[in-house]
Amino acid sequence: MDKLLKKYVHQNWEDISEHRNEKHYFVQVSDDIEKHFSEVQYQLEIEIPGELKEFYKNIGYGFLWFGLKQKKGIYRILSPQEILDLYFEPDDDASNDDFITYRENAWENLEENALLAFCLFGEEDSMLYMGITDGAIYYLSSARKIADSLCDFLSLLDKEVDYFMK
């Protein structure tokens, strides 16, 4: 799957408007990715699943099905730092809290179901999760398993956008 997605990896967000018609758009994670992993694991008291770590190292973070307008979700894979922003409120009151509507369900799924939110799907609290122990991908909660692994999810999604919404 990495080979398929590598062509969509960019150095930064600066040229995003030039690639509006691309299928996907990813940005590489900074060189100190292990530091970011450690921070997420420390703050959330979890171990990031190995497959997600490899995805960050090899591809990065960004948008799946970026150029497609007729899709139900936004498919925004969060960076490790954004995962922390999702789970914790901003330190200063002047900062915008982009994740306020997602936070409660993210914590509930982490604490009760061992699911780590890693991808924004839609409005309000609609997210995709990865099982911390099984590595499976879930939509909304542990009741909606949509793939056995991140690789399976990416492969299924690459074949058919919104496949799990039927």
mmCIF file of C-alpha atoms in Angstrom:
data_model
loop_
_atom_site.group_PDB
_atom_site.id
_atom_site.type_symbol
_atom_site.label_atom_id
_atom_site.label_comp_id
_atom_site.label_asym_id
_atom_site.label_seq_id
_atom_site.Cartn_x
_atom_site.Cartn_y
_atom_site.Cartn_z
ATOM 1 C CA MET A 1 0.000 0.000 0.000
ATOM 2 C CA ASP A 2 2.899 2.360 0.727
ATOM 3 C CA LYS A 3 4.012 2.238 -2.921
ATOM 4 C CA LEU A 4 0.537 3.219 -4.066
ATOM 5 C CA LEU A 5 0.382 6.201 -1.693
ATOM 6 C CA LYS A 6 4.001 7.461 -1.964
ATOM 7 C CA LYS A 7 3.237 9.477 -5.103
ATOM 8 C CA TYR A 8 0.831 11.608 -3.069
ATOM 9 C CA VAL A 9 3.380 12.600 -0.403
ATOM 10 C CA HIS A 10 4.484 16.256 -0.320
ATOM 11 C CA GLN A 11 7.042 18.175 1.716
ATOM 12 C CA ASN A 12 4.488 20.602 3.191
ATOM 13 C CA TRP A 13 1.046 22.137 2.708
ATOM 14 C CA GLU A 14 2.263 25.030 0.519
ATOM 15 C CA ASP A 15 1.371 23.460 -2.828
ATOM 16 C CA ILE A 16 -1.946 21.934 -1.778
ATOM 17 C CA SER A 17 -4.007 24.180 -4.074
ATOM 18 C CA GLU A 18 -1.989 22.985 -7.075
ATOM 19 C CA HIS A 19 -2.989 19.394 -6.322
ATOM 20 C CA ARG A 20 -6.737 19.809 -5.786
ATOM 21 C CA ASN A 21 -7.488 17.099 -8.351
ATOM 22 C CA GLU A 22 -5.192 14.465 -6.856
ATOM 23 C CA LYS A 23 -6.730 11.410 -5.266
ATOM 24 C CA HIS A 24 -4.858 11.858 -1.968
ATOM 25 C CA TYR A 25 -2.642 14.502 -0.367
ATOM 26 C CA PHE A 26 -0.174 13.714 2.408
ATOM 27 C CA VAL A 27 2.555 15.672 4.143
ATOM 28 C CA GLN A 28 5.618 14.026 5.626
ATOM 29 C CA VAL A 29 5.941 14.000 9.382
ATOM 30 C CA SER A 30 8.947 15.864 10.785
ATOM 31 C CA ASP A 31 12.238 14.100 11.432
ATOM 32 C CA ASP A 32 11.597 13.909 15.173
ATOM 33 C CA ILE A 33 8.641 11.552 14.720
ATOM 34 C CA GLU A 34 9.790 9.231 17.508
ATOM 35 C CA LYS A 35 9.606 12.173 19.920
ATOM 36 C CA HIS A 36 6.019 12.801 18.787
ATOM 37 C CA PHE A 37 5.153 9.118 19.243
ATOM 38 C CA SER A 38 6.590 9.188 22.758
ATOM 39 C CA GLU A 39 4.591 12.291 23.644
ATOM 40 C CA VAL A 40 1.305 10.807 22.394
ATOM 41 C CA GLN A 41 1.972 7.545 24.215
ATOM 42 C CA TYR A 42 2.900 9.347 27.433
ATOM 43 C CA GLN A 43 -0.037 11.778 27.379
ATOM 44 C CA LEU A 44 -2.659 9.179 26.425
ATOM 45 C CA GLU A 45 -1.058 6.316 28.369
ATOM 46 C CA ILE A 46 -1.259 3.980 25.369
ATOM 47 C CA GLU A 47 1.005 2.308 22.845
ATOM 48 C CA ILE A 48 0.437 3.579 19.296
ATOM 49 C CA PRO A 49 -0.236 0.544 17.078
ATOM 50 C CA GLY A 50 2.817 -0.395 15.003
ATOM 51 C CA GLU A 51 0.988 -0.203 11.678
ATOM 52 C CA LEU A 52 -0.030 3.396 12.363
ATOM 53 C CA LYS A 53 3.544 4.295 13.323
ATOM 54 C CA GLU A 54 4.802 2.815 10.050
ATOM 55 C CA PHE A 55 2.183 4.748 8.097
ATOM 56 C CA TYR A 56 3.337 7.996 9.695
ATOM 57 C CA LYS A 57 6.986 7.189 8.990
ATOM 58 C CA ASN A 58 6.454 6.105 5.367
ATOM 59 C CA ILE A 59 3.574 8.327 4.237
ATOM 60 C CA GLY A 60 2.722 10.974 6.829
ATOM 61 C CA TYR A 61 -0.667 12.537 7.433
ATOM 62 C CA GLY A 62 -3.265 14.342 5.341
ATOM 63 C CA PHE A 63 -6.280 13.593 3.184
ATOM 64 C CA LEU A 64 -7.599 10.427 1.567
ATOM 65 C CA TRP A 65 -9.768 10.968 -1.504
ATOM 66 C CA PHE A 66 -8.722 14.603 -1.431
ATOM 67 C CA GLY A 67 -9.841 15.577 -4.945
ATOM 68 C CA LEU A 68 -13.188 13.774 -4.938
ATOM 69 C CA LYS A 69 -16.167 16.021 -4.266
ATOM 70 C CA GLN A 70 -18.847 13.275 -4.200
ATOM 71 C CA LYS A 71 -17.833 11.622 -0.957
ATOM 72 C CA LYS A 72 -19.498 11.522 2.427
ATOM 73 C CA GLY A 73 -16.441 12.097 4.591
ATOM 74 C CA ILE A 74 -13.384 14.311 4.685
ATOM 75 C CA TYR A 75 -10.955 11.462 5.495
ATOM 76 C CA ARG A 76 -8.423 13.641 7.336
ATOM 77 C CA ILE A 77 -5.672 11.508 8.874
ATOM 78 C CA LEU A 78 -4.334 13.460 11.836
ATOM 79 C CA SER A 79 -0.665 14.014 12.609
ATOM 80 C CA PRO A 80 0.575 12.764 16.002
ATOM 81 C CA GLN A 81 0.477 16.360 17.296
ATOM 82 C CA GLU A 82 -3.090 16.785 16.041
ATOM 83 C CA ILE A 83 -4.063 13.603 17.874
ATOM 84 C CA LEU A 84 -2.946 15.289 21.093
ATOM 85 C CA ASP A 85 -4.859 18.440 20.101
ATOM 86 C CA LEU A 86 -7.933 16.274 19.570
ATOM 87 C CA TYR A 87 -7.761 14.735 23.039
ATOM 88 C CA PHE A 88 -6.696 17.822 25.003
ATOM 89 C CA GLU A 89 -8.098 21.355 25.091
ATOM 90 C CA PRO A 90 -5.791 24.202 24.008
ATOM 91 C CA ASP A 91 -3.680 25.659 26.818
ATOM 92 C CA ASP A 92 -4.557 29.251 26.058
ATOM 93 C CA ASP A 93 -8.067 30.605 25.683
ATOM 94 C CA ALA A 94 -7.149 32.620 22.589
ATOM 95 C CA SER A 95 -6.474 29.486 20.513
ATOM 96 C CA ASN A 96 -9.188 28.047 18.321
ATOM 97 C CA ASP A 97 -10.327 24.624 19.473
ATOM 98 C CA ASP A 98 -10.824 22.812 16.176
ATOM 99 C CA PHE A 99 -11.637 19.528 17.872
ATOM 100 C CA ILE A 100 -14.109 20.499 20.592
ATOM 101 C CA THR A 101 -17.003 18.563 19.017
ATOM 102 C CA TYR A 102 -14.898 15.404 18.637
ATOM 103 C CA ARG A 103 -13.189 15.299 22.040
ATOM 104 C CA GLU A 104 -15.818 13.638 24.244
ATOM 105 C CA ASN A 105 -16.354 10.646 21.952
ATOM 106 C CA ALA A 106 -12.620 10.317 21.344
ATOM 107 C CA TRP A 107 -11.981 9.998 25.085
ATOM 108 C CA GLU A 108 -14.935 7.671 25.602
ATOM 109 C CA ASN A 109 -13.739 5.302 22.867
ATOM 110 C CA LEU A 110 -10.161 5.423 24.132
ATOM 111 C CA GLU A 111 -11.051 4.704 27.748
ATOM 112 C CA GLU A 112 -13.904 2.231 27.263
ATOM 113 C CA ASN A 113 -12.972 0.470 24.019
ATOM 114 C CA ALA A 114 -9.189 0.975 23.608
ATOM 115 C CA LEU A 115 -9.773 2.789 20.309
ATOM 116 C CA LEU A 116 -7.439 5.591 19.204
ATOM 117 C CA ALA A 117 -8.980 8.323 17.038
ATOM 118 C CA PHE A 118 -6.676 8.950 14.082
ATOM 119 C CA CYS A 119 -8.884 10.145 11.227
ATOM 120 C CA LEU A 120 -11.645 12.746 11.065
ATOM 121 C CA PHE A 121 -14.460 11.524 8.886
ATOM 122 C CA GLY A 122 -17.260 14.047 9.026
ATOM 123 C CA GLU A 123 -19.103 16.600 11.052
ATOM 124 C CA GLU A 124 -19.361 16.741 14.820
ATOM 125 C CA ASP A 125 -17.987 13.532 16.307
ATOM 126 C CA SER A 126 -17.675 11.339 13.220
ATOM 127 C CA MET A 127 -14.222 9.723 13.368
ATOM 128 C CA LEU A 128 -12.309 6.629 12.384
ATOM 129 C CA TYR A 129 -10.460 4.752 15.113
ATOM 130 C CA MET A 130 -7.719 2.159 15.297
ATOM 131 C CA GLY A 131 -7.920 -0.580 17.885
ATOM 132 C CA ILE A 132 -4.929 -0.301 20.196
ATOM 133 C CA THR A 133 -4.808 -4.052 20.791
ATOM 134 C CA ASP A 134 -6.107 -5.494 17.503
ATOM 135 C CA GLY A 135 -5.071 -2.812 14.977
ATOM 136 C CA ALA A 136 -8.491 -3.003 13.316
ATOM 137 C CA ILE A 137 -10.234 0.100 11.967
ATOM 138 C CA TYR A 138 -13.578 1.204 13.382
ATOM 139 C CA TYR A 139 -16.125 3.820 12.339
ATOM 140 C CA LEU A 140 -17.719 5.783 15.216
ATOM 141 C CA SER A 141 -17.321 3.057 17.877
ATOM 142 C CA SER A 142 -16.293 -0.521 18.583
ATOM 143 C CA ALA A 143 -19.674 -1.634 17.192
ATOM 144 C CA ARG A 144 -18.674 -0.697 13.602
ATOM 145 C CA LYS A 145 -15.510 -2.563 12.616
ATOM 146 C CA ILE A 146 -14.812 -1.677 8.981
ATOM 147 C CA ALA A 147 -11.416 -3.305 8.341
ATOM 148 C CA ASP A 148 -9.082 -5.775 10.010
ATOM 149 C CA SER A 149 -6.059 -3.479 9.652
ATOM 150 C CA LEU A 150 -4.975 -0.072 8.391
ATOM 151 C CA CYS A 151 -3.624 -1.695 5.228
ATOM 152 C CA ASP A 152 -6.966 -3.429 4.601
ATOM 153 C CA PHE A 153 -8.832 -0.189 5.221
ATOM 154 C CA LEU A 154 -6.644 1.782 2.811
ATOM 155 C CA SER A 155 -6.956 -0.925 0.170
ATOM 156 C CA LEU A 156 -10.753 -1.165 0.482
ATOM 157 C CA LEU A 157 -11.125 2.606 0.523
ATOM 158 C CA ASP A 158 -8.853 2.987 -2.491
ATOM 159 C CA LYS A 159 -11.171 0.688 -4.452
ATOM 160 C CA GLU A 160 -14.390 2.367 -3.321
ATOM 161 C CA VAL A 161 -14.782 5.614 -1.428
ATOM 162 C CA ASP A 162 -17.253 5.426 1.478
ATOM 163 C CA TYR A 163 -17.379 1.602 1.124
ATOM 164 C CA PHE A 164 -18.323 1.180 4.788
ATOM 165 C CA MET A 165 -21.308 3.543 4.577
ATOM 166 C CA LYS A 166 -23.516 1.115 2.629
#
